[in-house]
């Protein structure tokens, strides 16, 4: 897979300067995480954040914990 294939859905938003956010919404049959990308109108960051929060809350019950997790906030030197 080349780099162009990895960013094909974000090029237009970046070029136009549109705000965007990706929210985790679940997992596929293989257990891989699936996200929903929301793209808004110019200067609609607050609306996108509110919408992303609502989507994440609606999908929270179906989330799977990661097999490997390292909490950086609880890590000690």
PDB file of N, CA and C in Angstrom:
ATOM      1  N   UNK A   1       0.853  -1.175   0.000  1.00  0.00           N
ATOM      2  CA  UNK A   1       0.000   0.000   0.000  1.00  0.00           C
ATOM      3  C   UNK A   1       0.900   1.240   0.000  1.00  0.00           C
ATOM      4  N   UNK A   2       0.614   2.167  -0.873  1.00  0.00           N
ATOM      5  CA  UNK A   2       1.450   3.367  -0.943  1.00  0.00           C
ATOM      6  C   UNK A   2       0.861   4.486  -0.073  1.00  0.00           C
ATOM      7  N   UNK A   3       1.632   5.533   0.103  1.00  0.00           N
ATOM      8  CA  UNK A   3       1.238   6.643   0.971  1.00  0.00           C
ATOM      9  C   UNK A   3      -0.028   7.331   0.485  1.00  0.00           C
ATOM     10  N   UNK A   4      -0.219   7.440  -0.819  1.00  0.00           N
ATOM     11  CA  UNK A   4      -1.409   8.095  -1.360  1.00  0.00           C
ATOM     12  C   UNK A   4      -2.680   7.360  -0.951  1.00  0.00           C
ATOM     13  N   UNK A   5      -2.624   6.048  -0.896  1.00  0.00           N
ATOM     14  CA  UNK A   5      -3.798   5.274  -0.493  1.00  0.00           C
ATOM     15  C   UNK A   5      -4.133   5.503   0.975  1.00  0.00           C
ATOM     16  N   UNK A   6      -3.136   5.750   1.796  1.00  0.00           N
ATOM     17  CA  UNK A   6      -3.365   5.961   3.221  1.00  0.00           C
ATOM     18  C   UNK A   6      -4.053   7.287   3.523  1.00  0.00           C
ATOM     19  N   UNK A   7      -3.847   8.291   2.704  1.00  0.00           N
ATOM     20  CA  UNK A   7      -4.388   9.629   2.985  1.00  0.00           C
ATOM     21  C   UNK A   7      -5.464  10.065   1.996  1.00  0.00           C
ATOM     22  N   UNK A   8      -5.986   9.155   1.204  1.00  0.00           N
ATOM     23  CA  UNK A   8      -6.916   9.540   0.136  1.00  0.00           C
ATOM     24  C   UNK A   8      -8.185  10.202   0.657  1.00  0.00           C
ATOM     25  N   UNK A   9      -8.618   9.896   1.883  1.00  0.00           N
ATOM     26  CA  UNK A   9      -9.841  10.486   2.411  1.00  0.00           C
ATOM     27  C   UNK A   9      -9.602  11.788   3.180  1.00  0.00           C
ATOM     28  N   UNK A  10      -8.368  12.146   3.398  1.00  0.00           N
ATOM     29  CA  UNK A  10      -8.092  13.371   4.150  1.00  0.00           C
ATOM     30  C   UNK A  10      -7.524  14.492   3.287  1.00  0.00           C
ATOM     31  N   UNK A  11      -7.194  14.218   2.048  1.00  0.00           N
ATOM     32  CA  UNK A  11      -6.580  15.230   1.189  1.00  0.00           C
ATOM     33  C   UNK A  11      -7.501  16.422   0.964  1.00  0.00           C
ATOM     34  N   UNK A  12      -8.755  16.166   0.612  1.00  0.00           N
ATOM     35  CA  UNK A  12      -9.683  17.268   0.316  1.00  0.00           C
ATOM     36  C   UNK A  12      -9.884  18.157   1.531  1.00  0.00           C
ATOM     37  N   UNK A  13     -10.091  17.555   2.697  1.00  0.00           N
ATOM     38  CA  UNK A  13     -10.281  18.347   3.911  1.00  0.00           C
ATOM     39  C   UNK A  13      -9.064  19.174   4.262  1.00  0.00           C
ATOM     40  N   UNK A  14      -7.887  18.590   4.122  1.00  0.00           N
ATOM     41  CA  UNK A  14      -6.659  19.335   4.407  1.00  0.00           C
ATOM     42  C   UNK A  14      -6.449  20.468   3.406  1.00  0.00           C
ATOM     43  N   UNK A  15      -6.714  20.194   2.160  1.00  0.00           N
ATOM     44  CA  UNK A  15      -6.527  21.203   1.118  1.00  0.00           C
ATOM     45  C   UNK A  15      -7.467  22.387   1.327  1.00  0.00           C
ATOM     46  N   UNK A  16      -8.697  22.117   1.736  1.00  0.00           N
ATOM     47  CA  UNK A  16      -9.681  23.169   1.933  1.00  0.00           C
ATOM     48  C   UNK A  16      -9.640  23.784   3.329  1.00  0.00           C
ATOM     49  N   UNK A  17      -8.863  23.209   4.219  1.00  0.00           N
ATOM     50  CA  UNK A  17      -8.750  23.740   5.574  1.00  0.00           C
ATOM     51  C   UNK A  17      -9.967  23.456   6.432  1.00  0.00           C
ATOM     52  N   UNK A  18     -10.647  22.344   6.186  1.00  0.00           N
ATOM     53  CA  UNK A  18     -11.851  22.007   6.939  1.00  0.00           C
ATOM     54  C   UNK A  18     -11.479  21.275   8.230  1.00  0.00           C
ATOM     55  N   UNK A  19     -12.173  21.567   9.323  1.00  0.00           N
ATOM     56  CA  UNK A  19     -11.899  20.826  10.558  1.00  0.00           C
ATOM     57  C   UNK A  19     -12.428  19.403  10.452  1.00  0.00           C
ATOM     58  N   UNK A  20     -11.714  18.471  11.052  1.00  0.00           N
ATOM     59  CA  UNK A  20     -12.115  17.070  11.012  1.00  0.00           C
ATOM     60  C   UNK A  20     -11.709  16.392  12.311  1.00  0.00           C
ATOM     61  N   UNK A  21     -12.412  15.323  12.626  1.00  0.00           N
ATOM     62  CA  UNK A  21     -12.106  14.529  13.814  1.00  0.00           C
ATOM     63  C   UNK A  21     -12.485  13.089  13.516  1.00  0.00           C
ATOM     64  N   UNK A  22     -11.750  12.154  14.101  1.00  0.00           N
ATOM     65  CA  UNK A  22     -12.050  10.739  13.950  1.00  0.00           C
ATOM     66  C   UNK A  22     -12.419  10.181  15.317  1.00  0.00           C
ATOM     67  N   UNK A  23     -13.491   9.400  15.345  1.00  0.00           N
ATOM     68  CA  UNK A  23     -14.020   8.857  16.593  1.00  0.00           C
ATOM     69  C   UNK A  23     -14.036   7.331  16.509  1.00  0.00           C
ATOM     70  N   UNK A  24     -13.566   6.643  17.550  1.00  0.00           N
ATOM     71  CA  UNK A  24     -13.675   5.182  17.544  1.00  0.00           C
ATOM     72  C   UNK A  24     -15.135   4.774  17.715  1.00  0.00           C
ATOM     73  N   UNK A  25     -15.600   3.847  16.856  1.00  0.00           N
ATOM     74  CA  UNK A  25     -17.009   3.442  16.913  1.00  0.00           C
ATOM     75  C   UNK A  25     -17.200   1.942  17.105  1.00  0.00           C
ATOM     76  N   UNK A  26     -16.153   1.176  17.091  1.00  0.00           N
ATOM     77  CA  UNK A  26     -16.310  -0.261  17.280  1.00  0.00           C
ATOM     78  C   UNK A  26     -15.155  -1.036  16.689  1.00  0.00           C
ATOM     79  N   UNK A  27     -15.428  -2.295  16.351  1.00  0.00           N
ATOM     80  CA  UNK A  27     -14.412  -3.188  15.820  1.00  0.00           C
ATOM     81  C   UNK A  27     -15.009  -4.023  14.705  1.00  0.00           C
ATOM     82  N   UNK A  28     -14.157  -4.432  13.769  1.00  0.00           N
ATOM     83  CA  UNK A  28     -14.630  -5.304  12.694  1.00  0.00           C
ATOM     84  C   UNK A  28     -14.627  -6.756  13.182  1.00  0.00           C
ATOM     85  N   UNK A  29     -14.976  -7.667  12.317  1.00  0.00           N
ATOM     86  CA  UNK A  29     -15.053  -9.086  12.696  1.00  0.00           C
ATOM     87  C   UNK A  29     -13.708  -9.641  13.141  1.00  0.00           C
ATOM     88  N   UNK A  30     -12.637  -9.051  12.649  1.00  0.00           N
ATOM     89  CA  UNK A  30     -11.304  -9.498  13.025  1.00  0.00           C
ATOM     90  C   UNK A  30     -10.779  -8.854  14.292  1.00  0.00           C
ATOM     91  N   UNK A  31     -11.558  -7.970  14.897  1.00  0.00           N
ATOM     92  CA  UNK A  31     -11.139  -7.310  16.123  1.00  0.00           C
ATOM     93  C   UNK A  31     -10.380  -6.017  15.916  1.00  0.00           C
ATOM     94  N   UNK A  32     -10.225  -5.589  14.655  1.00  0.00           N
ATOM     95  CA  UNK A  32      -9.515  -4.339  14.392  1.00  0.00           C
ATOM     96  C   UNK A  32     -10.423  -3.143  14.665  1.00  0.00           C
ATOM     97  N   UNK A  33      -9.883  -2.070  15.205  1.00  0.00           N
ATOM     98  CA  UNK A  33     -10.717  -0.904  15.504  1.00  0.00           C
ATOM     99  C   UNK A  33     -11.220  -0.216  14.233  1.00  0.00           C
ATOM    100  N   UNK A  34     -12.432   0.314  14.336  1.00  0.00           N
ATOM    101  CA  UNK A  34     -13.057   1.041  13.239  1.00  0.00           C
ATOM    102  C   UNK A  34     -13.389   2.439  13.745  1.00  0.00           C
ATOM    103  N   UNK A  35     -13.104   3.443  12.918  1.00  0.00           N
ATOM    104  CA  UNK A  35     -13.384   4.817  13.303  1.00  0.00           C
ATOM    105  C   UNK A  35     -14.292   5.501  12.307  1.00  0.00           C
ATOM    106  N   UNK A  36     -14.936   6.561  12.764  1.00  0.00           N
ATOM    107  CA  UNK A  36     -15.799   7.384  11.930  1.00  0.00           C
ATOM    108  C   UNK A  36     -15.153   8.756  11.827  1.00  0.00           C
ATOM    109  N   UNK A  37     -14.904   9.216  10.605  1.00  0.00           N
ATOM    110  CA  UNK A  37     -14.315  10.532  10.412  1.00  0.00           C
ATOM    111  C   UNK A  37     -15.428  11.526  10.127  1.00  0.00           C
ATOM    112  N   UNK A  38     -15.447  12.606  10.890  1.00  0.00           N
ATOM    113  CA  UNK A  38     -16.418  13.674  10.702  1.00  0.00           C
ATOM    114  C   UNK A  38     -15.684  14.900  10.181  1.00  0.00           C
ATOM    115  N   UNK A  39     -16.190  15.504   9.130  1.00  0.00           N
ATOM    116  CA  UNK A  39     -15.599  16.707   8.543  1.00  0.00           C
ATOM    117  C   UNK A  39     -16.662  17.793   8.585  1.00  0.00           C
ATOM    118  N   UNK A  40     -16.278  18.964   9.080  1.00  0.00           N
ATOM    119  CA  UNK A  40     -17.240  20.041   9.235  1.00  0.00           C
ATOM    120  C   UNK A  40     -16.986  21.223   8.322  1.00  0.00           C
ATOM    121  N   UNK A  41     -17.849  22.179   8.447  1.00  0.00           N
ATOM    122  CA  UNK A  41     -17.702  23.435   7.726  1.00  0.00           C
ATOM    123  C   UNK A  41     -16.588  24.250   8.380  1.00  0.00           C
ATOM    124  N   UNK A  42     -16.068  25.241   7.676  1.00  0.00           N
ATOM    125  CA  UNK A  42     -15.047  26.092   8.299  1.00  0.00           C
ATOM    126  C   UNK A  42     -15.562  26.699   9.607  1.00  0.00           C
ATOM    127  N   UNK A  43     -14.715  26.737  10.601  1.00  0.00           N
ATOM    128  CA  UNK A  43     -14.975  27.326  11.911  1.00  0.00           C
ATOM    129  C   UNK A  43     -16.053  26.579  12.698  1.00  0.00           C
ATOM    130  N   UNK A  44     -16.228  25.290  12.422  1.00  0.00           N
ATOM    131  CA  UNK A  44     -17.250  24.512  13.140  1.00  0.00           C
ATOM    132  C   UNK A  44     -16.625  23.513  14.114  1.00  0.00           C
ATOM    133  N   UNK A  45     -15.476  23.854  14.664  1.00  0.00           N
ATOM    134  CA  UNK A  45     -14.779  22.938  15.558  1.00  0.00           C
ATOM    135  C   UNK A  45     -15.626  22.569  16.778  1.00  0.00           C
ATOM    136  N   UNK A  46     -16.303  23.530  17.377  1.00  0.00           N
ATOM    137  CA  UNK A  46     -17.108  23.254  18.571  1.00  0.00           C
ATOM    138  C   UNK A  46     -18.228  22.272  18.251  1.00  0.00           C
ATOM    139  N   UNK A  47     -18.873  22.458  17.117  1.00  0.00           N
ATOM    140  CA  UNK A  47     -19.940  21.541  16.706  1.00  0.00           C
ATOM    141  C   UNK A  47     -19.396  20.139  16.490  1.00  0.00           C
ATOM    142  N   UNK A  48     -18.243  20.037  15.829  1.00  0.00           N
ATOM    143  CA  UNK A  48     -17.626  18.727  15.597  1.00  0.00           C
ATOM    144  C   UNK A  48     -17.264  18.036  16.902  1.00  0.00           C
ATOM    145  N   UNK A  49     -16.737  18.781  17.850  1.00  0.00           N
ATOM    146  CA  UNK A  49     -16.372  18.187  19.136  1.00  0.00           C
ATOM    147  C   UNK A  49     -17.604  17.675  19.878  1.00  0.00           C
ATOM    148  N   UNK A  50     -18.684  18.434  19.858  1.00  0.00           N
ATOM    149  CA  UNK A  50     -19.919  17.995  20.510  1.00  0.00           C
ATOM    150  C   UNK A  50     -20.479  16.743  19.829  1.00  0.00           C
ATOM    151  N   UNK A  51     -20.475  16.731  18.511  1.00  0.00           N
ATOM    152  CA  UNK A  51     -20.975  15.583  17.767  1.00  0.00           C
ATOM    153  C   UNK A  51     -20.097  14.351  18.000  1.00  0.00           C
ATOM    154  N   UNK A  52     -18.783  14.539  17.981  1.00  0.00           N
ATOM    155  CA  UNK A  52     -17.863  13.428  18.216  1.00  0.00           C
ATOM    156  C   UNK A  52     -18.059  12.849  19.610  1.00  0.00           C
ATOM    157  N   UNK A  53     -18.269  13.703  20.584  1.00  0.00           N
ATOM    158  CA  UNK A  53     -18.509  13.234  21.950  1.00  0.00           C
ATOM    159  C   UNK A  53     -19.792  12.400  22.016  1.00  0.00           C
ATOM    160  N   UNK A  54     -20.848  12.864  21.357  1.00  0.00           N
ATOM    161  CA  UNK A  54     -22.115  12.125  21.349  1.00  0.00           C
ATOM    162  C   UNK A  54     -21.960  10.764  20.673  1.00  0.00           C
ATOM    163  N   UNK A  55     -21.240  10.714  19.554  1.00  0.00           N
ATOM    164  CA  UNK A  55     -21.024   9.447  18.852  1.00  0.00           C
ATOM    165  C   UNK A  55     -20.203   8.499  19.720  1.00  0.00           C
ATOM    166  N   UNK A  56     -19.163   9.002  20.341  1.00  0.00           N
ATOM    167  CA  UNK A  56     -18.325   8.156  21.184  1.00  0.00           C
ATOM    168  C   UNK A  56     -19.113   7.615  22.375  1.00  0.00           C
ATOM    169  N   UNK A  57     -19.930   8.436  22.990  1.00  0.00           N
ATOM    170  CA  UNK A  57     -20.754   7.971  24.110  1.00  0.00           C
ATOM    171  C   UNK A  57     -21.737   6.896  23.657  1.00  0.00           C
ATOM    172  N   UNK A  58     -22.317   7.054  22.466  1.00  0.00           N
ATOM    173  CA  UNK A  58     -23.271   6.078  21.951  1.00  0.00           C
ATOM    174  C   UNK A  58     -22.602   4.735  21.647  1.00  0.00           C
ATOM    175  N   UNK A  59     -21.334   4.755  21.297  1.00  0.00           N
ATOM    176  CA  UNK A  59     -20.612   3.534  20.927  1.00  0.00           C
ATOM    177  C   UNK A  59     -19.765   2.977  22.058  1.00  0.00           C
ATOM    178  N   UNK A  60     -19.757   3.608  23.215  1.00  0.00           N
ATOM    179  CA  UNK A  60     -18.855   3.253  24.307  1.00  0.00           C
ATOM    180  C   UNK A  60     -19.084   1.829  24.820  1.00  0.00           C
ATOM    181  N   UNK A  61     -20.327   1.381  24.883  1.00  0.00           N
ATOM    182  CA  UNK A  61     -20.636   0.062  25.422  1.00  0.00           C
ATOM    183  C   UNK A  61     -20.064  -1.070  24.576  1.00  0.00           C
ATOM    184  N   UNK A  62     -19.899  -0.845  23.267  1.00  0.00           N
ATOM    185  CA  UNK A  62     -19.422  -1.899  22.366  1.00  0.00           C
ATOM    186  C   UNK A  62     -17.903  -1.915  22.208  1.00  0.00           C
ATOM    187  N   UNK A  63     -17.195  -1.072  22.917  1.00  0.00           N
ATOM    188  CA  UNK A  63     -15.748  -1.018  22.740  1.00  0.00           C
ATOM    189  C   UNK A  63     -15.081  -2.231  23.362  1.00  0.00           C
ATOM    190  N   UNK A  64     -13.967  -2.623  22.790  1.00  0.00           N
ATOM    191  CA  UNK A  64     -13.163  -3.713  23.333  1.00  0.00           C
ATOM    192  C   UNK A  64     -11.894  -3.123  23.916  1.00  0.00           C
ATOM    193  N   UNK A  65     -11.490  -3.557  25.089  1.00  0.00           N
ATOM    194  CA  UNK A  65     -10.231  -3.047  25.640  1.00  0.00           C
ATOM    195  C   UNK A  65      -9.058  -3.554  24.808  1.00  0.00           C
ATOM    196  N   UNK A  66      -8.008  -2.760  24.672  1.00  0.00           N
ATOM    197  CA  UNK A  66      -6.850  -3.216  23.896  1.00  0.00           C
ATOM    198  C   UNK A  66      -6.147  -4.378  24.599  1.00  0.00           C
ATOM    199  N   UNK A  67      -5.528  -5.252  23.803  1.00  0.00           N
ATOM    200  CA  UNK A  67      -4.804  -6.389  24.378  1.00  0.00           C
ATOM    201  C   UNK A  67      -3.566  -5.917  25.131  1.00  0.00           C
ATOM    202  N   UNK A  68      -2.948  -4.855  24.636  1.00  0.00           N
ATOM    203  CA  UNK A  68      -1.780  -4.285  25.286  1.00  0.00           C
ATOM    204  C   UNK A  68      -2.097  -2.837  25.610  1.00  0.00           C
ATOM    205  N   UNK A  69      -1.890  -2.459  26.867  1.00  0.00           N
ATOM    206  CA  UNK A  69      -2.196  -1.094  27.287  1.00  0.00           C
ATOM    207  C   UNK A  69      -1.111  -0.612  28.241  1.00  0.00           C
ATOM    208  N   UNK A  70      -0.634   0.585  28.000  1.00  0.00           N
ATOM    209  CA  UNK A  70       0.348   1.208  28.877  1.00  0.00           C
ATOM    210  C   UNK A  70      -0.157   2.599  29.216  1.00  0.00           C
ATOM    211  N   UNK A  71      -0.478   2.824  30.452  1.00  0.00           N
ATOM    212  CA  UNK A  71      -1.008   4.115  30.880  1.00  0.00           C
ATOM    213  C   UNK A  71       0.148   5.069  31.193  1.00  0.00           C
ATOM    214  N   UNK A  72       0.336   6.040  30.312  1.00  0.00           N
ATOM    215  CA  UNK A  72       1.440   6.987  30.493  1.00  0.00           C
ATOM    216  C   UNK A  72       1.270   7.860  31.717  1.00  0.00           C
ATOM    217  N   UNK A  73       0.039   8.115  32.130  1.00  0.00           N
ATOM    218  CA  UNK A  73      -0.182   8.965  33.294  1.00  0.00           C
ATOM    219  C   UNK A  73       0.160   8.264  34.598  1.00  0.00           C
ATOM    220  N   UNK A  74       0.089   6.949  34.619  1.00  0.00           N
ATOM    221  CA  UNK A  74       0.414   6.201  35.831  1.00  0.00           C
ATOM    222  C   UNK A  74       1.834   5.647  35.814  1.00  0.00           C
ATOM    223  N   UNK A  75       2.544   5.799  34.726  1.00  0.00           N
ATOM    224  CA  UNK A  75       3.903   5.261  34.606  1.00  0.00           C
ATOM    225  C   UNK A  75       4.867   5.993  35.525  1.00  0.00           C
ATOM    226  N   UNK A  76       5.774   5.245  36.104  1.00  0.00           N
ATOM    227  CA  UNK A  76       6.799   5.834  36.957  1.00  0.00           C
ATOM    228  C   UNK A  76       8.141   5.721  36.265  1.00  0.00           C
ATOM    229  N   UNK A  77       9.027   6.644  36.544  1.00  0.00           N
ATOM    230  CA  UNK A  77      10.359   6.626  35.932  1.00  0.00           C
ATOM    231  C   UNK A  77      11.175   5.457  36.375  1.00  0.00           C
TER     232      UNK A  77
END
